[in-house]
Structure formats: structure tokens, C-alpha cells
mmCIF file of C-alpha atoms and ligand atoms in Angstrom:
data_model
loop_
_atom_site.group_PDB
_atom_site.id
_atom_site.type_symbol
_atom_site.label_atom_id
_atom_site.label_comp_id
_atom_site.label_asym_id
_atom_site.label_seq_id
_atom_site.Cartn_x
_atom_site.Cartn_y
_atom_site.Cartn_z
ATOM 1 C CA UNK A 14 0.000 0.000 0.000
ATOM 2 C CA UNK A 15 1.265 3.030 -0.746
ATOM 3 C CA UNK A 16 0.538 6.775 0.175
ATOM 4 C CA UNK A 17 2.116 8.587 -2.335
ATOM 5 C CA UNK A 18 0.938 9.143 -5.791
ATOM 6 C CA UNK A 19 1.903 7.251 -8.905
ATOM 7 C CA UNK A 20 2.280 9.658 -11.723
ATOM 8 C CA UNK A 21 4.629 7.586 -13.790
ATOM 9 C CA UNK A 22 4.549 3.656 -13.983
ATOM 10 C CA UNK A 23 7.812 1.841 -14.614
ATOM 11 C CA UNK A 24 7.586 -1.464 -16.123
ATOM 12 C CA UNK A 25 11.230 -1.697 -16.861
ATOM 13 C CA UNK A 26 10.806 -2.444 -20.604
ATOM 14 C CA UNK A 27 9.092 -5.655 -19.412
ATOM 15 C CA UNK A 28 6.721 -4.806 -22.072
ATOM 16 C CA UNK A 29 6.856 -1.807 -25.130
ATOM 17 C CA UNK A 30 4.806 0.942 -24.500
ATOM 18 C CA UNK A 31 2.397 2.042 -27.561
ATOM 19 C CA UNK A 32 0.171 5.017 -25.633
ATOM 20 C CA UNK A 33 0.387 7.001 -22.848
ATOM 21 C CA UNK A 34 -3.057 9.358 -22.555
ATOM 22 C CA UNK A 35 -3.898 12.026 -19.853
ATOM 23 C CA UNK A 36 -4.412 9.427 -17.063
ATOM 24 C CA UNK A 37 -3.127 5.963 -18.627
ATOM 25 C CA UNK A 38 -0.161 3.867 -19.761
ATOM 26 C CA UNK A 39 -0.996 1.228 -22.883
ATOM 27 C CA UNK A 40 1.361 -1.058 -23.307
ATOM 28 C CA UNK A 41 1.130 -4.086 -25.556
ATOM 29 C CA UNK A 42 1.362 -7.878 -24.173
ATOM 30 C CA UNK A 43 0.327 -9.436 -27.989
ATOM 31 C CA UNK A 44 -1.186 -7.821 -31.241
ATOM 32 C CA UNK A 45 -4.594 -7.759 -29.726
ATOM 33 C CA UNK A 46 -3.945 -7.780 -26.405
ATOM 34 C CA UNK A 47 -3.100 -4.075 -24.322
ATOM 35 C CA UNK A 48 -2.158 -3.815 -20.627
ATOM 36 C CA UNK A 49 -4.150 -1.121 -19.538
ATOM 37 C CA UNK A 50 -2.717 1.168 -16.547
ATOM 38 C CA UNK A 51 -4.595 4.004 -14.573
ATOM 39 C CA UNK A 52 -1.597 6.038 -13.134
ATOM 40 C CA UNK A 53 -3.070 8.376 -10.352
ATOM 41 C CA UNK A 54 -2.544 11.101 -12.951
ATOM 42 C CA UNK A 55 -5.648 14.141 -12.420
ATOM 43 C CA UNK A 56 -6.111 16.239 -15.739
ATOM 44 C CA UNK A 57 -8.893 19.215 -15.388
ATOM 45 C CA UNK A 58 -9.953 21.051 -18.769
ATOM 46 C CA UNK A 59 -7.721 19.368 -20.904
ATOM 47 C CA UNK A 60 -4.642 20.034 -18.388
ATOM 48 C CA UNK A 61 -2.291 17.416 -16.713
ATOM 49 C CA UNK A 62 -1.891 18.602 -12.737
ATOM 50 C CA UNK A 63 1.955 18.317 -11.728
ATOM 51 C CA UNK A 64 1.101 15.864 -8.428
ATOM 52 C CA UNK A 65 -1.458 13.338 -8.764
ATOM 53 C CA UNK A 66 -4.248 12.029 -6.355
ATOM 54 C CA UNK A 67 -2.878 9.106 -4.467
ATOM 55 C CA UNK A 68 -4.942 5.374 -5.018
ATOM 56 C CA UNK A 69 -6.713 7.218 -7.714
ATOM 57 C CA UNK A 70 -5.788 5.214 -10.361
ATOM 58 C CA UNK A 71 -6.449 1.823 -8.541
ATOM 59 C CA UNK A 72 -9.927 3.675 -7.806
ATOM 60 C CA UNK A 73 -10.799 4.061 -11.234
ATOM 61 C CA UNK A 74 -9.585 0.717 -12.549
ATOM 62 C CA UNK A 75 -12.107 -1.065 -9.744
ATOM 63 C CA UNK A 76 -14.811 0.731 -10.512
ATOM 64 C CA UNK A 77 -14.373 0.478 -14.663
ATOM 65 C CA UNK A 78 -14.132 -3.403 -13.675
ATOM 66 C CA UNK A 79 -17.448 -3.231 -10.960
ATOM 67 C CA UNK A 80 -19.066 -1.563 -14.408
ATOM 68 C CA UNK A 81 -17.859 -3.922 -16.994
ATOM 69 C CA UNK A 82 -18.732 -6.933 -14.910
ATOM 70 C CA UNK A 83 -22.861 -5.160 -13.943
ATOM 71 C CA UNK A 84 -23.285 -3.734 -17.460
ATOM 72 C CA UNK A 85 -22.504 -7.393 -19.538
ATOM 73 C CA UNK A 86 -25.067 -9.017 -16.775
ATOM 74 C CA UNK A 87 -27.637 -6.483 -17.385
ATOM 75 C CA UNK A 88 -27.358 -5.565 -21.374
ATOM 76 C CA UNK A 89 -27.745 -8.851 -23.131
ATOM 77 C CA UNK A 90 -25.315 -8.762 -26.167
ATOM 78 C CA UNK A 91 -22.851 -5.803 -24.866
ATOM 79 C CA UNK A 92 -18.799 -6.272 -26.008
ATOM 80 C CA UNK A 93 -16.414 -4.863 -24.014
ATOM 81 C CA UNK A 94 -13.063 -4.753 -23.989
ATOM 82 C CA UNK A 95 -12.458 -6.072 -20.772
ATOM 83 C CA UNK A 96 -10.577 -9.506 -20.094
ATOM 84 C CA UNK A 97 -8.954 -9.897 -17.183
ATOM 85 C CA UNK A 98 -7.242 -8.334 -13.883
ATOM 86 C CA UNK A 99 -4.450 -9.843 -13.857
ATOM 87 C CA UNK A 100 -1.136 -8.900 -14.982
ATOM 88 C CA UNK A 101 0.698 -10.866 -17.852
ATOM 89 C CA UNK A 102 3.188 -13.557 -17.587
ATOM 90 C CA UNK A 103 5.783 -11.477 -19.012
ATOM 91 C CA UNK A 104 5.588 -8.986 -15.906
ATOM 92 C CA UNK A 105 6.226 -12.133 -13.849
ATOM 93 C CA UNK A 106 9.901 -11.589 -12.971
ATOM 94 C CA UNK A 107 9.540 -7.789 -11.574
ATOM 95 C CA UNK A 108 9.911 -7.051 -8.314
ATOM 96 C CA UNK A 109 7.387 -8.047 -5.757
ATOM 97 C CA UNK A 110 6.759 -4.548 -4.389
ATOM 98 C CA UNK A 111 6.337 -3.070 -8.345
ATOM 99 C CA UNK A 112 3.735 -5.785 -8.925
ATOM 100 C CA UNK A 113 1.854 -5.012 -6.146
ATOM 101 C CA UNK A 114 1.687 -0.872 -7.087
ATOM 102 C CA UNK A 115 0.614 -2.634 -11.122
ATOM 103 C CA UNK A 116 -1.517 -4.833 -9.880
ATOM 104 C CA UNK A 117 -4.851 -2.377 -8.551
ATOM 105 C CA UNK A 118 -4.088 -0.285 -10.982
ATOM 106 C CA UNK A 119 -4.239 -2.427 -14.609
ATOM 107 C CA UNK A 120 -6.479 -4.634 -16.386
ATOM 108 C CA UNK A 121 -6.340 -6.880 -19.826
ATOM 109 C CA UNK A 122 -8.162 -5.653 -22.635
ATOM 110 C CA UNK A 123 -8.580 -6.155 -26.449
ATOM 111 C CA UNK A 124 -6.809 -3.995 -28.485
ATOM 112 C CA UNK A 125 -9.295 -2.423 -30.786
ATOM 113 C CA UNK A 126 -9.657 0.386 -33.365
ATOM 114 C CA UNK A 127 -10.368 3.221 -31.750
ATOM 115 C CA UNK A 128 -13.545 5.738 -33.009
ATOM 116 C CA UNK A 129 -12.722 8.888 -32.948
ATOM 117 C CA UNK A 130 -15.706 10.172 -31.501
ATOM 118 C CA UNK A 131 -16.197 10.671 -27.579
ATOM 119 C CA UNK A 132 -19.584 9.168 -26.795
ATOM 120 C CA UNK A 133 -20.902 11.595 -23.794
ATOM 121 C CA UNK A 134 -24.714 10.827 -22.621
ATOM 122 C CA UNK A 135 -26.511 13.813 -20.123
ATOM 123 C CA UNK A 136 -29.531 13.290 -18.180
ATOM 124 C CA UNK A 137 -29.168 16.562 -16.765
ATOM 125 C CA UNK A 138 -27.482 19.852 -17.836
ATOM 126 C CA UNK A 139 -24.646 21.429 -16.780
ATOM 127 C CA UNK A 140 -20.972 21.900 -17.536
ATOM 128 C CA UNK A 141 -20.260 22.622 -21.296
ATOM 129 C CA UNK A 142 -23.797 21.552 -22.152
ATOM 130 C CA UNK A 143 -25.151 24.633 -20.021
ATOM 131 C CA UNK A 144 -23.224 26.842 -21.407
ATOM 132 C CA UNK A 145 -23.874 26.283 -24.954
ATOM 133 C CA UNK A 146 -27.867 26.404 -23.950
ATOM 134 C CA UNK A 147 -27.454 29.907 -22.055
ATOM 135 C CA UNK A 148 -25.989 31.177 -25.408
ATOM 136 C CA UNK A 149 -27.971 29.510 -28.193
ATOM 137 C CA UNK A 150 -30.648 27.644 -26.534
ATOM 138 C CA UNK A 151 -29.181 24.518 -28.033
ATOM 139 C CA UNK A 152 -26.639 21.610 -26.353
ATOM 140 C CA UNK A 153 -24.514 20.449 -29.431
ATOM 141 C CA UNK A 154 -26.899 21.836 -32.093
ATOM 142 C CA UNK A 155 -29.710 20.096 -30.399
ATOM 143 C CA UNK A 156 -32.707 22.418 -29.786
ATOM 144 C CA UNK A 157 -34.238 22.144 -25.637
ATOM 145 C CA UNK A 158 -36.926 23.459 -24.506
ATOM 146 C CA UNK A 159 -36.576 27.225 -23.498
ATOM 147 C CA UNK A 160 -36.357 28.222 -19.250
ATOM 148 C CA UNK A 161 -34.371 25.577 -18.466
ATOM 149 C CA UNK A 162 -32.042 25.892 -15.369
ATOM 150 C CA UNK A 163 -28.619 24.932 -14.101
ATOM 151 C CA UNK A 164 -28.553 21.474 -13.047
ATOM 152 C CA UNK A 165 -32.605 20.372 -14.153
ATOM 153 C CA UNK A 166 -32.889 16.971 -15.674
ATOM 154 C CA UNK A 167 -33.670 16.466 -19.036
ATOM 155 C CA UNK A 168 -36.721 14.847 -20.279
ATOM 156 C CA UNK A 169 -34.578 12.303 -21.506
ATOM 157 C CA UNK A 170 -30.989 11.398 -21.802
ATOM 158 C CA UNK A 171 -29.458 13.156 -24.734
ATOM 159 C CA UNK A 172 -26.736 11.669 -26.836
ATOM 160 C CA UNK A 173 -23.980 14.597 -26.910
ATOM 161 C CA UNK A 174 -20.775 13.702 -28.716
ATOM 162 C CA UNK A 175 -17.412 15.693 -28.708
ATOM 163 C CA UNK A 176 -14.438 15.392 -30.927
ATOM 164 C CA UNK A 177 -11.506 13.205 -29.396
ATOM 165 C CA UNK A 178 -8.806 15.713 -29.496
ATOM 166 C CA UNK A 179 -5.195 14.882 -30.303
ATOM 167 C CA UNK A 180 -2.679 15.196 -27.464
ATOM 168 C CA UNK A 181 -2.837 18.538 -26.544
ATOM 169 C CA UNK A 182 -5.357 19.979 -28.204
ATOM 170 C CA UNK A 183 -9.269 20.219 -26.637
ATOM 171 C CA UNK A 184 -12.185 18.222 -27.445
ATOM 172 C CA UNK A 185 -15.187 19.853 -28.776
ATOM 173 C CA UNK A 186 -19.032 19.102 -28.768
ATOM 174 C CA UNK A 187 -20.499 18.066 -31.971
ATOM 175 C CA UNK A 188 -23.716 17.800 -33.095
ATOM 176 C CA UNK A 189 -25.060 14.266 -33.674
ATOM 177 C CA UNK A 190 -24.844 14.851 -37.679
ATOM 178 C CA UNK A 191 -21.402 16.419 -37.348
ATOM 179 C CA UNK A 192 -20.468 12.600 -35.534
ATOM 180 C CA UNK A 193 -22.256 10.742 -38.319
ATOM 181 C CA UNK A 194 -19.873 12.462 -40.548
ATOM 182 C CA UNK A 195 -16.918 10.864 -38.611
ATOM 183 C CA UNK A 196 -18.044 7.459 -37.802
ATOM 184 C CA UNK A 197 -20.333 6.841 -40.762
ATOM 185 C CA UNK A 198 -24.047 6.979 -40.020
ATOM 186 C CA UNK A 199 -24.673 3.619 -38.876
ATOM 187 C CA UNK A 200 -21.878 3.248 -36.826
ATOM 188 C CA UNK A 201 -23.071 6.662 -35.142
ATOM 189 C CA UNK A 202 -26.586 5.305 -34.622
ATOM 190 C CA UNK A 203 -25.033 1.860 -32.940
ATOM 191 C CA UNK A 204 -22.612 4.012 -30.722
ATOM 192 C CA UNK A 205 -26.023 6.776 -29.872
ATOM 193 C CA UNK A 206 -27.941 3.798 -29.430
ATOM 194 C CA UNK A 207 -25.199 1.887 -27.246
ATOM 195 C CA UNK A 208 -24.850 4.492 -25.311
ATOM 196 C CA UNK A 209 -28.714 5.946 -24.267
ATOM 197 C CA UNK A 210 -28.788 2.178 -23.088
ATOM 198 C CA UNK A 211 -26.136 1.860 -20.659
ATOM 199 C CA UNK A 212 -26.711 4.914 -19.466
ATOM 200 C CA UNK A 213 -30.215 4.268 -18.472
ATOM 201 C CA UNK A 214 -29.193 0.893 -17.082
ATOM 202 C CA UNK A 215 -25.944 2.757 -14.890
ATOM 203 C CA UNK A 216 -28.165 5.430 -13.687
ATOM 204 C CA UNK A 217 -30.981 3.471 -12.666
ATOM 205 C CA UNK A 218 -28.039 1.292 -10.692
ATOM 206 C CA UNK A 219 -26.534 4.628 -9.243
ATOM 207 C CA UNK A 220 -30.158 6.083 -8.514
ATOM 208 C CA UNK A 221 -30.253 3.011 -6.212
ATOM 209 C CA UNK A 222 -27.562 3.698 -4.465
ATOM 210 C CA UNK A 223 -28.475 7.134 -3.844
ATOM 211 C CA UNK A 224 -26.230 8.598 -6.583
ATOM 212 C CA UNK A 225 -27.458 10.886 -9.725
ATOM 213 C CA UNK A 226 -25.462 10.065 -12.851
ATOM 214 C CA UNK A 227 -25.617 13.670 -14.363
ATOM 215 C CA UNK A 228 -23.390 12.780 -17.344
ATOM 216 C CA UNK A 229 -20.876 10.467 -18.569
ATOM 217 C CA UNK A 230 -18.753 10.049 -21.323
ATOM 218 C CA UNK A 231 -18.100 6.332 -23.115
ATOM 219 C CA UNK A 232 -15.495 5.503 -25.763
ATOM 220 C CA UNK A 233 -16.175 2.601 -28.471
ATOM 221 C CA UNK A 234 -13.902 0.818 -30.429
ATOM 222 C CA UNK A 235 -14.475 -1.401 -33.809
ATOM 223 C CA UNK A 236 -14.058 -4.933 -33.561
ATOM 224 C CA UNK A 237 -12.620 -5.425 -37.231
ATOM 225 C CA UNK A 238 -11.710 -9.351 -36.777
ATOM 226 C CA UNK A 239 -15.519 -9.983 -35.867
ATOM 227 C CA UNK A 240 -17.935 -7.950 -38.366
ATOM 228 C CA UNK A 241 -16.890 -4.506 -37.380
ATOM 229 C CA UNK A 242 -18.672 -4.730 -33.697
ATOM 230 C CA UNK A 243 -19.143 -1.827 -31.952
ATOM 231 C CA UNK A 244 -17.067 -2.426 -28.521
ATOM 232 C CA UNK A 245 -17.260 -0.358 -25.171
ATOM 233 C CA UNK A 246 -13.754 0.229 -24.445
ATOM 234 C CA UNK A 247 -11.617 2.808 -22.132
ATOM 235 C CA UNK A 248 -12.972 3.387 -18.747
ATOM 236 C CA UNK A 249 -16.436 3.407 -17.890
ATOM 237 C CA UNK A 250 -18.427 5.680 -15.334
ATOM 238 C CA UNK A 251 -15.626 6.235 -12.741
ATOM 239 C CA UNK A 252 -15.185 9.622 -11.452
ATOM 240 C CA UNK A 253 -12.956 11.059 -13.847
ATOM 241 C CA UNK A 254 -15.733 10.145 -16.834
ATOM 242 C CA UNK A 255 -18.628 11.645 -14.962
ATOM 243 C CA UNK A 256 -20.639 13.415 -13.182
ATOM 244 C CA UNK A 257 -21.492 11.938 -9.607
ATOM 245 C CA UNK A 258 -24.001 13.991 -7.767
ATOM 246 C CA UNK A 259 -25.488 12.567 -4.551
ATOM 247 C CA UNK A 260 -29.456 12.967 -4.392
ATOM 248 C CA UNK A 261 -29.676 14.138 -1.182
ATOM 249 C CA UNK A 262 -27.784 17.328 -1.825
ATOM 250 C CA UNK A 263 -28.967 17.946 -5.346
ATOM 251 C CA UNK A 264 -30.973 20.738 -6.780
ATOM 252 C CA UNK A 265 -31.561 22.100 -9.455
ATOM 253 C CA UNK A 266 -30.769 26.020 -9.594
ATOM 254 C CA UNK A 267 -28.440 25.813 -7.070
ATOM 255 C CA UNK A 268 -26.899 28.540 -7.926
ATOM 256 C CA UNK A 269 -22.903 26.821 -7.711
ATOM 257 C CA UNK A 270 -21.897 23.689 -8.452
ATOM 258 C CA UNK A 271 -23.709 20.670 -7.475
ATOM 259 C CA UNK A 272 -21.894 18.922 -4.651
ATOM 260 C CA UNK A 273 -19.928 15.893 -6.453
ATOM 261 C CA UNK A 274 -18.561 13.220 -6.389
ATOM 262 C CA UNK A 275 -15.591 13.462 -9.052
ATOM 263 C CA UNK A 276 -13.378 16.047 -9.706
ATOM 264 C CA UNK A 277 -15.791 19.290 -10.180
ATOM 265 C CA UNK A 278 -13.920 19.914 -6.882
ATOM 266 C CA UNK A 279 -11.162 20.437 -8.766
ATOM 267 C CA UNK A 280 -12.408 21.600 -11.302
ATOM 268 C CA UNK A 281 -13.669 24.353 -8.992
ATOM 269 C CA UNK A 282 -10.787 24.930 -7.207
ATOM 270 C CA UNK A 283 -8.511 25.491 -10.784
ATOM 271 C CA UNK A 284 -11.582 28.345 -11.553
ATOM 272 C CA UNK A 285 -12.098 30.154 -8.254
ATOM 273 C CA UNK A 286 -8.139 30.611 -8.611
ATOM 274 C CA UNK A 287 -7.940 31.737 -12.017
ATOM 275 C CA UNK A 288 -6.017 28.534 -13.068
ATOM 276 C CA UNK A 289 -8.651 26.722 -14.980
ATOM 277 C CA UNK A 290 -6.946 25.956 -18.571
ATOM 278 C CA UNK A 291 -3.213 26.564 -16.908
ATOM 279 C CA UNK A 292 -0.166 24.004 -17.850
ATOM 280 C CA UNK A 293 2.377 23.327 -14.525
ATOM 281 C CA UNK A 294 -0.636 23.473 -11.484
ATOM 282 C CA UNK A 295 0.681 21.734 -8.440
ATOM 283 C CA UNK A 296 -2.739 21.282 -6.576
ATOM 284 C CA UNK A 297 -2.106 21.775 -2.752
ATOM 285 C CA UNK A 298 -2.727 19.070 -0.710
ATOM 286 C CA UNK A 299 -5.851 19.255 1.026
ATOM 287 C CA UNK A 300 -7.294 19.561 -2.654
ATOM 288 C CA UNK A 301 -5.486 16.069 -3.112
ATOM 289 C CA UNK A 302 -7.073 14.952 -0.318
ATOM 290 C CA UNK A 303 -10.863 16.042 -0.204
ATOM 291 C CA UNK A 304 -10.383 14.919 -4.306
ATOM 292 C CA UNK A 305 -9.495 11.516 -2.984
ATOM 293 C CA UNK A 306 -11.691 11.298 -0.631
ATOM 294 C CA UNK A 307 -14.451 11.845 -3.369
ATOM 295 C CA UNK A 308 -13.313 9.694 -5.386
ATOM 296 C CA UNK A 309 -13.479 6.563 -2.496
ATOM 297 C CA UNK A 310 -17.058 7.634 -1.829
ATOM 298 C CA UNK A 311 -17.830 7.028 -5.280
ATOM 299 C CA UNK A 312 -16.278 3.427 -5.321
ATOM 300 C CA UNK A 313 -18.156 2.634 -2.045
ATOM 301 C CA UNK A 314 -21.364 4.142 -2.974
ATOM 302 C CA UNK A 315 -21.549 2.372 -6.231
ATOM 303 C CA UNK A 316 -19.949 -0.969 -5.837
ATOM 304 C CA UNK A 317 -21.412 -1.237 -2.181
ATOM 305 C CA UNK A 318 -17.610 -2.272 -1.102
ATOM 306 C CA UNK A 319 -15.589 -0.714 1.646
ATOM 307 C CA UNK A 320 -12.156 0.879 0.201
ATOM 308 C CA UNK A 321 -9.422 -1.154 1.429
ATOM 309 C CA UNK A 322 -6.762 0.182 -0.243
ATOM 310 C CA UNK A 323 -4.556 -0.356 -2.958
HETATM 311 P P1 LIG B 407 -8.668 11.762 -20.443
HETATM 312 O O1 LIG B 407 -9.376 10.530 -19.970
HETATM 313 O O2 LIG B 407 -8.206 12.657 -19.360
HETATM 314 O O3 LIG B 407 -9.451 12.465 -21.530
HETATM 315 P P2 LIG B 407 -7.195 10.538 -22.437
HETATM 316 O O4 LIG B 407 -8.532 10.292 -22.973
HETATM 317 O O5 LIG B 407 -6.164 11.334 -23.141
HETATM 318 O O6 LIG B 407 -7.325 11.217 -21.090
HETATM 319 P P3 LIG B 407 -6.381 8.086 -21.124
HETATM 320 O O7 LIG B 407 -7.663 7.790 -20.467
HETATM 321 O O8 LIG B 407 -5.247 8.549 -20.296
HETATM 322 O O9 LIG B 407 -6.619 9.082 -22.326
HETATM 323 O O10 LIG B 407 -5.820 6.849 -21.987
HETATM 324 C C1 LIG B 407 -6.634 5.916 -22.570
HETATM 325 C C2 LIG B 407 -6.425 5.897 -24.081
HETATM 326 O O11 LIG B 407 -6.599 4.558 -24.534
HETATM 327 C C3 LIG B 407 -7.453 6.736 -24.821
HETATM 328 O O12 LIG B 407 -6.822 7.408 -25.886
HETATM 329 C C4 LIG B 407 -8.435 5.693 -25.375
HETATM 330 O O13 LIG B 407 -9.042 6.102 -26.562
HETATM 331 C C5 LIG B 407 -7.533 4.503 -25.609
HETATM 332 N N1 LIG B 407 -8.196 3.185 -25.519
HETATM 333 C C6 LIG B 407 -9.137 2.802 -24.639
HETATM 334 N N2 LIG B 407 -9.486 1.500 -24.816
HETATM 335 C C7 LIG B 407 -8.758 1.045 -25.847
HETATM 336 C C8 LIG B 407 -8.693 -0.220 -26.535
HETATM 337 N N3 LIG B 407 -9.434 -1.259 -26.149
HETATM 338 N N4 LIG B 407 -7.848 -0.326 -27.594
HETATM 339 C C9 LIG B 407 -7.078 0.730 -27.967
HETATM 340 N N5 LIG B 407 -7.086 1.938 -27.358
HETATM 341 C C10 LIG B 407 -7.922 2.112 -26.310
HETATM 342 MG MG1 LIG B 408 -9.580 8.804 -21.119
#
């Protein structure tokens, strides 16, 4: 167990390397076969923080797994790219204590083609989908009913994509036809309709648990050695893909953000001091801390599983 956070895994060339994102470390075991490692990595709007949020990444990787697992039992037919916990063979001969930090942290998956859409669902609005409807009425090109306030849920879950940026650059919404254009209409109308149904079936979970799934975002990949499937891949509903809101202190037109459980503390923190959007933020540490802490109650809440470390 460790304290500190992980920012940077070190697999001693055990195995190459073929991505590193925001948050993970891909690194191949076969041709169709990635390693998959959360670091404890935070990025806000786009930006990497300098220290990261110890256990986060072992956090995330339990509660993508809790998802996986509920989501294939529930949605008859669902692909994911999810094997297996455990770490490969070829990681066999590193040292005890580096296994242990992989271990929480990593799962097995199937190496797929990646669309290049990011597959966000809201049942409520806020964030980036508020703003757009205080200017134009509209959340990506996609007229709402007029007097609509911060925070209200929608009359049903909308299907709001965003471009998958490049390293380094920002993702933006799209409307629905601007996705179609990208992924090829029926592949857009799989991935929309993919997506509406898991997240009906993960907020109707969370809603049990006393937990209002605001807004998520899903990525899908193409299965091109069996017919071009449509596969959930990447994480799914942790903390870092969504919005966590606990029902008991929600309400609409609250007039600040909704208390959360993900990091919109952050988030918050980065804007009330001017360093939303800033490159080299070092967030002090009883942000770390209350971020963590969020981040734990979101794993227990939802998986119904005490914490016990990583
Ligand atoms: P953030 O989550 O902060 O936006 P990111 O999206 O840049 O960061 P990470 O989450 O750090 O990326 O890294 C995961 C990367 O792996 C993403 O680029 C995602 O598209 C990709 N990916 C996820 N699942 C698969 C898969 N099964 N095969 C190939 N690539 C995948
Ligand atoms: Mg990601």
C-alpha cells in the first residue's frame, strides 16, 4: 500500500509501450492484447496537474471493472473490452513490491480500433452543455426546450458527442450529424444507441444507491476481426468520466456547483483561482485529499464495497 501518488509507472521495458493518454499507460502484451494502466494522474480542462491524487488510479480501474462486470449481466449482447485483472506472464519476474503498485491499478483488454468520436450521454445539464444552452438555446446543435435551469434533468438522456482531441489539443461538442460524418451513419446510430442504453441501465443502478449520474462520457472501439462490432472500451463511469451527484444534496438552480462526487472539486478549485486551462498546477494538498476522498465515496457508494486500499 502506498501513500504517495503514482504519476509515472515503470515497467522496466518488461513490455513496449504504444500510448500514454492524460491518465493511462498502454502497453502491448500481444497484437490484440493491451495492458491497460490508470496512473493516479488528475487532468482538469484538458490540463495534466503536476502531483497526482494518491490510489486514484487503482480507484478508477475497480470501478471500470465493478461496471464492466454489472453492465454485460444487465445488457444482453454488450462487447467490451475487458478480459482480465491480472497482470501478464511477461511482468512475472519484476519485483514483488512493483507488482503489487501494477496490480490495482491495470487490467487486460482487447486492443481495438479506436472511433474517434467521444460518446458523452446527459440526463441533466450542466458543464459545457449549459453553457452552450445559455448562449444559443441549443446543447450540441440540439434544440431544448426554453427556461431551463442549471442542473434540471432532461426529459430524456441526450446523446452529446465531442471530438476526441489529439494530445494537446481540446475536445469539442459536436452535433449528432457532425459525428455521423466521422463514424459513418450507422456506426453513429449503434454508438447513440449503445450508449442511451447503458446509461439508463448505470443510472438506474446509481439512482439506487443514492447517486445521480448527471453525465458520462463512453469511448467505443471497432471490432474489425468480428464484423466490425461496436465495442465499449476505455474506462467506464468512474469519477474522472462523470458526473457523480449525490441525491440528497442535489438541486436544481443551485446557484454553484452541485456537490460531487468526481473532480468538479477540482475543477472548482482550478476556476475560483484563475487557473482553470493553466499548464504546470501543483494542486495543494488538502485539494489532493478532499479529491481523494471523493473519489473513495464514489467506489463505495456504487460498488457497495468498503475501500481497502490499494
Ligand atoms: P482523459 O481521460 O483525461 O481524456 P485521455 O482520454 O487522453 O485522457 P487516457 O484515459 O489517459 O486518455 O488513456 C486511454 C487511451 O486509450 C485513450 O486514448 C483511449 O481512446 C484509448 N483506448 C481505450 N481503450 C482502448 C482499446 N481497447 N484499444 C485501444 N485503445 C484504447
Ligand atoms: Mg480517457
Amino acid at each position: 500500500m502506498s501513500s504517495k501518488a503514482l504519476v509515472q509507472v515503470d515497467l522496466q521495458g518488461k513490455l513496449p509501450r504504444v500510448a500514454s493518454g492524460k491518465v493511462r499507460d498502454l502497453y502491448e502484451i500481444d497484437n490484440k492484447t493491451l495492458l491497460f494502466v490508470a496512473s493516479d494522474r488528475i487532468s482538469a480542462y484538458d490540463v495534466i496537474m503536476e502531483n497526482g491524487i494518491p490510489e486514484k488510479g487503482a480507484i478508477l480501474t475497480a470501478v471500470s471493472i465493478y461496471w464492466f462486470n454489472y453492465l454485460t449481466s444487465k445488457i444482453p449482447g454488450l462487447r467490451t473490452h475487458f478480459l482480465r485483472a491480472k497482470l501478464p506472464e511477461a511482468l512475472e519476474s519484476l519485483p514483488a513490491d512493483v507488482k503489487d503498485t501494477l496490480r490495482p491499478r491495470s487490467m487486460q483488454v482487447r486492443k481495438l480500433e479506436v472511433f474517434k468520436v467521444e460518446s458523452i450521454v446527459r440526463g441533466y445539464i450542466t458543464g459545457s452543455g449549459w453553457a452552450e444552452y445559455q448562449k444559443s438555446g441549443t446543447v450540441c446543435g440540439i434544440k431544448l426546450p426554453a427556461g431551463l435551469v442549471e442542473g434540471q434533468k432532461l426529459e430524456k438522456p441526450l446523446w452529446t458527442p465531442s471530438t476526441k482531441a489529439d494530445y494537446g489539443e481540446k475536445d469539442e461538442n459536436i452535433s449528432p450529424a457532425q459525428a455521423a460524418e466521422i463514424l459513418g451513419a450507422d456506426f453513429a446510430r449503434e454508438i447513440e444507441r449503445l450508449s442511451l442504453e447503458i446509461y439508463t441501465a448505470a443510472a438506474q443502478r446509481a439512482e439506487e444507491v443514492g447517486i445521480i449520474l448527471a453525465d458520462t462520457k463512453f469511448e467505443f472501439g471497432k471490432d474489425v476481426e468480428n464484423g466490425d462490432k461496436v465495442v465499449l472500451i476505455d474506462e467506464v463511469l468512474t469519477p474522472d468520466s462523470s458526473r457523480f451527484w449525490p441525491k440528497e444534496t442535489w438541486e436544481a438552480n443551485l446557484g454553484r456547483a452541485q456537490p460531487s462526487f468526481d473532480k468538479q472539486y477540482l475543477r472548482n478549485w482550478l476556476t475560483d483561482n484563475g487557473l482553470k486551462g493553466k499548464e504546470g498546477v501543483t494542486v495543494p494538498e488538502e485539494v489532493v485529499l478532499e479529491t481523494a476522498k471523493k473519489y473513495k465515496e464514489a467506489y463505495e457508494r456504487l460498488t457497495g464495497q468498503k475501500w481497502k486500499g490499494s
